[in-house]
Short mmCIF file of C-alpha atoms in Angstrom, two decimals:
data_model
loop_
_atom_site.label_atom_id
_atom_site.label_comp_id
_atom_site.label_asym_id
_atom_site.label_seq_id
_atom_site.Cartn_x
_atom_site.Cartn_y
_atom_site.Cartn_z
CA UNK A 1 35.67 -6.18 -72.42
CA UNK A 2 32.72 -3.89 -71.74
CA UNK A 3 34.91 -1.32 -70.02
CA UNK A 4 37.37 -1.20 -73.04
CA UNK A 5 34.51 -0.58 -75.53
CA UNK A 6 33.14 2.16 -73.33
CA UNK A 7 36.50 3.94 -73.21
CA UNK A 8 36.95 3.71 -77.01
CA UNK A 9 33.50 5.12 -77.59
CA UNK A 10 34.15 8.02 -75.23
CA UNK A 11 37.35 8.84 -77.06
CA UNK A 12 35.42 8.76 -80.37
CA UNK A 13 32.81 11.14 -78.96
CA UNK A 14 35.49 13.53 -77.79
CA UNK A 15 37.16 13.55 -81.22
CA UNK A 16 33.83 14.02 -82.94
CA UNK A 17 33.02 16.86 -80.57
CA UNK A 18 36.31 18.59 -81.42
CA UNK A 19 35.60 18.10 -85.13
CA UNK A 20 32.12 19.57 -84.73
CA UNK A 21 33.51 22.57 -82.93
CA UNK A 22 35.75 23.38 -85.87
CA UNK A 23 33.01 22.74 -88.41
CA UNK A 24 30.42 24.77 -86.52
CA UNK A 25 32.73 27.74 -86.31
CA UNK A 26 33.17 27.53 -90.06
CA UNK A 27 29.50 26.94 -90.73
CA UNK A 28 28.40 30.01 -88.79
CA UNK A 29 30.25 32.06 -91.28
CA UNK A 30 28.21 30.59 -94.19
CA UNK A 31 25.00 29.63 -92.29
CA UNK A 32 21.86 28.75 -94.26
CA UNK A 33 18.70 26.68 -93.69
CA UNK A 34 20.18 23.50 -95.05
CA UNK A 35 23.16 23.73 -92.78
CA UNK A 36 20.98 24.27 -89.70
CA UNK A 37 18.88 21.21 -90.59
CA UNK A 38 21.99 19.11 -90.98
CA UNK A 39 23.32 20.17 -87.60
CA UNK A 40 19.99 19.41 -85.85
CA UNK A 41 19.80 15.97 -87.47
CA UNK A 42 23.34 15.20 -86.39
CA UNK A 43 22.60 16.20 -82.78
CA UNK A 44 19.52 13.96 -82.65
CA UNK A 45 21.54 11.04 -84.01
CA UNK A 46 24.23 11.50 -81.36
CA UNK A 47 21.71 11.62 -78.50
CA UNK A 48 19.87 8.53 -79.76
CA UNK A 49 23.15 6.61 -80.15
CA UNK A 50 24.20 7.54 -76.60
CA UNK A 51 20.93 6.33 -75.04
CA UNK A 52 21.03 3.05 -76.94
CA UNK A 53 24.58 2.43 -75.82
CA UNK A 54 23.70 3.05 -72.12
CA UNK A 55 20.77 0.64 -72.11
CA UNK A 56 21.54 -2.94 -70.88
CA UNK A 57 22.57 -5.25 -73.69
CA UNK A 58 21.04 -8.45 -72.25
CA UNK A 59 17.97 -9.45 -70.29
CA UNK A 60 18.03 -8.24 -66.74
CA UNK A 61 18.78 -10.81 -64.16
CA UNK A 62 16.26 -11.21 -61.44
CA UNK A 63 17.51 -10.48 -58.01
CA UNK A 64 17.10 -13.67 -56.03
CA UNK A 65 14.62 -13.43 -53.19
CA UNK A 66 16.10 -13.35 -49.78
CA UNK A 67 15.85 -16.74 -48.24
CA UNK A 68 14.11 -17.29 -44.94
CA UNK A 69 16.07 -16.83 -41.79
CA UNK A 70 18.36 -19.67 -40.88
CA UNK A 71 17.60 -21.70 -37.78
CA UNK A 72 20.26 -19.82 -35.89
CA UNK A 73 18.93 -16.40 -36.89
CA UNK A 74 15.41 -17.62 -36.17
CA UNK A 75 16.57 -18.64 -32.76
CA UNK A 76 18.10 -15.22 -32.25
CA UNK A 77 14.88 -13.55 -33.39
CA UNK A 78 12.80 -15.75 -31.13
CA UNK A 79 15.17 -15.10 -28.27
CA UNK A 80 15.00 -11.37 -28.96
CA UNK A 81 11.20 -11.47 -28.98
CA UNK A 82 11.24 -13.44 -25.78
CA UNK A 83 13.55 -10.87 -24.25
CA UNK A 84 11.20 -8.08 -25.31
CA UNK A 85 8.21 -9.90 -23.83
CA UNK A 86 10.12 -10.70 -20.65
CA UNK A 87 11.25 -7.10 -20.40
CA UNK A 88 7.64 -6.00 -20.77
CA UNK A 89 6.52 -8.39 -18.05
CA UNK A 90 9.30 -7.22 -15.72
CA UNK A 91 8.47 -3.59 -16.42
CA UNK A 92 4.80 -4.26 -15.71
CA UNK A 93 5.72 -6.09 -12.52
CA UNK A 94 7.94 -3.22 -11.39
CA UNK A 95 5.16 -0.72 -12.06
CA UNK A 96 2.75 -2.88 -10.07
CA UNK A 97 5.20 -3.16 -7.15
CA UNK A 98 5.79 0.58 -7.19
CA UNK A 99 2.04 1.20 -7.14
CA UNK A 100 1.64 -1.20 -4.19
CA UNK A 101 4.34 0.65 -2.28
CA UNK A 102 2.59 3.95 -2.95
CA UNK A 103 -0.77 2.51 -1.89
CA UNK A 104 0.68 1.14 1.30
CA UNK A 105 2.43 4.41 2.01
CA UNK A 106 -0.79 6.42 1.74
CA UNK A 107 -2.94 3.97 3.64
CA UNK A 108 -4.04 5.24 7.05
CA UNK A 109 -1.74 3.99 9.78
CA UNK A 110 -3.49 1.75 12.28
CA UNK A 111 -3.04 3.17 15.78
CA UNK A 112 -1.42 1.05 18.46
CA UNK A 113 -3.34 -0.26 21.46
CA UNK A 114 -1.55 2.24 23.70
CA UNK A 115 -2.71 5.10 21.46
CA UNK A 116 -6.27 3.75 21.46
CA UNK A 117 -6.29 3.48 25.26
CA UNK A 118 -5.15 7.08 25.62
CA UNK A 119 -7.69 8.29 23.10
CA UNK A 120 -10.64 6.34 24.51
CA UNK A 121 -9.89 7.35 28.08
CA UNK A 122 -9.75 11.00 26.99
CA UNK A 123 -6.42 11.51 28.76
CA UNK A 124 -7.94 10.37 32.07
CA UNK A 125 -5.27 9.62 34.67
CA UNK A 126 -7.19 7.63 37.30
CA UNK A 127 -9.43 4.61 36.64
CA UNK A 128 -11.46 2.38 38.98
CA UNK A 129 -12.70 -0.98 37.74
CA UNK A 130 -14.81 -3.83 39.02
CA UNK A 131 -13.33 -7.35 38.80
CA UNK A 132 -16.34 -9.65 38.31
CA UNK A 133 -17.48 -9.84 34.68
CA UNK A 134 -14.79 -7.41 33.51
CA UNK A 135 -11.38 -8.77 34.51
CA UNK A 136 -12.50 -12.16 35.84
CA UNK A 137 -14.46 -14.90 34.09
CA UNK A 138 -16.66 -15.27 37.17
CA UNK A 139 -19.72 -13.02 37.50
CA UNK A 140 -20.82 -13.45 41.15
CA UNK A 141 -19.21 -13.47 44.64
CA UNK A 142 -20.45 -17.05 45.09
CA UNK A 143 -18.33 -18.22 42.17
CA UNK A 144 -15.27 -16.60 43.71
CA UNK A 145 -15.59 -18.94 46.67
CA UNK A 146 -14.76 -21.76 44.25
CA UNK A 147 -12.22 -20.19 41.93
CA UNK A 148 -10.99 -16.99 40.29
CA UNK A 149 -9.93 -16.91 36.62
CA UNK A 150 -8.49 -13.91 34.81
CA UNK A 151 -9.84 -13.46 31.28
CA UNK A 152 -6.88 -13.87 28.92
CA UNK A 153 -8.41 -11.62 26.26
CA UNK A 154 -8.48 -8.63 28.60
CA UNK A 155 -4.91 -8.88 29.86
CA UNK A 156 -3.28 -6.80 27.13
CA UNK A 157 -5.77 -3.96 27.55
CA UNK A 158 -5.50 -4.13 31.34
CA UNK A 159 -1.70 -3.85 31.23
CA UNK A 160 -1.87 -0.87 28.86
CA UNK A 161 -4.24 0.91 31.25
CA UNK A 162 -1.84 0.31 34.16
CA UNK A 163 1.02 1.87 32.13
CA UNK A 164 -0.97 5.00 31.42
CA UNK A 165 -3.35 5.38 34.37
CA UNK A 166 -3.49 4.99 38.11
CA UNK A 167 -5.69 1.88 38.19
CA UNK A 168 -7.67 0.52 41.16
CA UNK A 169 -9.46 -2.84 41.04
CA UNK A 170 -12.31 -3.58 43.47
CA UNK A 171 -14.84 -6.29 44.23
CA UNK A 172 -17.40 -7.48 46.71
CA UNK A 173 -16.45 -10.83 48.28
CA UNK A 174 -18.07 -13.14 50.82
CA UNK A 175 -14.92 -14.29 52.66
CA UNK A 176 -11.17 -13.95 53.00
CA UNK A 177 -10.55 -17.06 50.90
CA UNK A 178 -12.17 -15.38 47.93
CA UNK A 179 -9.77 -12.45 48.35
CA UNK A 180 -6.80 -14.80 48.29
CA UNK A 181 -8.07 -16.56 45.16
CA UNK A 182 -8.48 -13.25 43.36
CA UNK A 183 -5.01 -11.98 44.29
CA UNK A 184 -3.41 -15.29 43.32
CA UNK A 185 -5.17 -15.30 39.95
CA UNK A 186 -3.99 -11.75 39.22
CA UNK A 187 -0.45 -12.60 40.26
CA UNK A 188 -0.34 -15.74 38.10
CA UNK A 189 -1.55 -13.71 35.13
CA UNK A 190 1.41 -11.35 35.54
CA UNK A 191 -0.63 -8.28 36.38
CA UNK A 192 1.57 -7.32 39.33
CA UNK A 193 4.89 -7.97 37.60
CA UNK A 194 4.23 -6.71 34.06
CA UNK A 195 2.24 -3.58 34.78
CA UNK A 196 2.05 -0.75 37.24
CA UNK A 197 -0.56 -2.41 39.43
CA UNK A 198 0.28 -3.39 43.01
CA UNK A 199 -1.69 -5.53 45.46
CA UNK A 200 -2.53 -2.52 47.60
CA UNK A 201 -4.64 -1.19 44.73
CA UNK A 202 -6.90 -4.24 44.74
CA UNK A 203 -9.72 -3.38 47.12
CA UNK A 204 -12.36 -5.66 48.63
CA UNK A 205 -15.67 -4.95 50.35
CA UNK A 206 -18.68 -6.91 51.57
CA UNK A 207 -21.51 -4.80 50.02
CA UNK A 208 -22.34 -3.00 46.79
CA UNK A 209 -22.62 0.24 48.73
CA UNK A 210 -19.03 -0.29 49.87
CA UNK A 211 -17.85 -0.43 46.27
CA UNK A 212 -19.73 2.78 45.51
CA UNK A 213 -18.02 4.44 48.46
CA UNK A 214 -14.60 3.34 47.21
CA UNK A 215 -15.25 4.98 43.84
CA UNK A 216 -16.49 8.25 45.30
CA UNK A 217 -13.53 8.50 47.67
CA UNK A 218 -10.96 7.86 44.91
CA UNK A 219 -12.64 10.36 42.54
CA UNK A 220 -11.46 8.70 39.30
CA UNK A 221 -11.77 10.11 35.79
CA UNK A 222 -13.26 6.77 34.69
CA UNK A 223 -15.17 4.00 36.45
CA UNK A 224 -15.84 0.61 34.85
CA UNK A 225 -18.68 -1.55 36.19
CA UNK A 226 -21.24 -4.20 35.26
CA UNK A 227 -24.02 -3.02 37.57
CA UNK A 228 -26.24 -0.46 35.79
CA UNK A 229 -27.63 0.81 39.11
CA UNK A 230 -24.19 1.73 40.39
CA UNK A 231 -23.18 3.48 37.15
CA UNK A 232 -26.42 5.44 37.25
CA UNK A 233 -25.86 6.49 40.87
CA UNK A 234 -22.28 7.55 40.19
CA UNK A 235 -23.08 9.46 36.98
CA UNK A 236 -23.23 12.83 38.72
CA UNK A 237 -19.94 12.27 40.56
CA UNK A 238 -17.75 10.62 37.91
CA UNK A 239 -16.80 12.30 34.63
CA UNK A 240 -16.90 9.14 32.50
CA UNK A 241 -18.12 5.60 33.04
CA UNK A 242 -18.11 2.37 31.06
CA UNK A 243 -20.92 -0.10 31.58
CA UNK A 244 -19.82 -3.61 30.57
CA UNK A 245 -22.69 -5.95 29.81
CA UNK A 246 -24.02 -8.10 26.93
CA UNK A 247 -27.26 -6.11 27.11
CA UNK A 248 -27.80 -2.37 27.17
CA UNK A 249 -29.35 -1.10 30.43
CA UNK A 250 -32.85 0.33 30.45
CA UNK A 251 -31.67 3.65 31.81
CA UNK A 252 -28.28 5.26 31.49
CA UNK A 253 -26.66 8.63 31.93
CA UNK A 254 -25.23 10.75 29.15
CA UNK A 255 -21.65 10.23 30.36
CA UNK A 256 -21.94 6.42 30.53
CA UNK A 257 -20.61 4.32 27.64
CA UNK A 258 -21.81 0.79 26.95
CA UNK A 259 -19.78 -2.17 25.71
CA UNK A 260 -20.12 -5.96 25.84
CA UNK A 261 -16.50 -6.36 27.02
CA UNK A 262 -13.64 -4.13 28.12
CA UNK A 263 -11.43 -5.21 25.21
CA UNK A 264 -14.19 -4.49 22.70
CA UNK A 265 -14.43 -0.94 23.97
CA UNK A 266 -10.77 -0.45 23.10
CA UNK A 267 -11.08 -2.28 19.78
CA UNK A 268 -8.81 -5.14 20.83
CA UNK A 269 -11.06 -8.02 19.71
#
C-alpha cells in the first residue's frame, strides 16, 4: 500500500514538473514581480510537501535489545577464553624452556676428571707417590703388618693418573708380609687390571732415606708424599711436589703444593 502511494505521488510530481516547465517558459516572456513571488511560493510549498511525505508516518519502533548470549554461545565464549589463556600459558612455558636451553648452552662446561688431572699435573709424564696416607687408609708401617686397605675415594683419581702418566708407588715396610698385603690390596681394588700400573712399579724399602733415593733415581715431574721433611729435601731436585696432610707444614718450598687428600687436589671430592 505504501509503495503504491509513493509511485502515484512521484508520477504527480513529474506531471507537475512538466507543467511548470511550460508555464515558466511562458512566464519568462511576461515576467514581473508578482509572477516571481508566485513561483518562489510554489517552490517552497513543493519542498515542504516532499519532506513531510518522507518523514515516518507512525511512531518509531524501538529496536529490541540484543539478548544475552545463549548457554551454548556462552560455552563457546568461555571455551575460547580458556583457549586463549591456555595458549598464553603454553607460549610462556615455551619461552621459559627456550631460555633454559640458552642458559644451559652458555653455562661453562665442567671439565672431566681426566682434563683436570692433565691440567693439575702441568702435562707431567712421570709421577712418584707414597702409599701410606695417600693411597692406603693406613698411615704407618706398623699398621701394614696387620692389614692394607685401599681408599675407595682415591681410586678414580689414581686410575686417571695411570692412564696419563708413568706412575710409581713406593713405601717403607717392616717385613715381606706387609709387601704382600699391600700388593694384594691393590690387586683387589683393580689397580693392576683397570689402569696402566703393574706390580713392578710398586717399590718397597726399609728406610725413609731409601724412599728418597727411589725418587731421585726416577727423576719424576711430580712426587706425592705425606712427610714434609722429604718434600723439603727433594724440592731442589723435583719440579713439582704435592704434600698430602690435614695440616700445613711449618716450612715448605715454593714448588710444593699442599692438600688434605689426593682427590681433593684434583677436585674429585
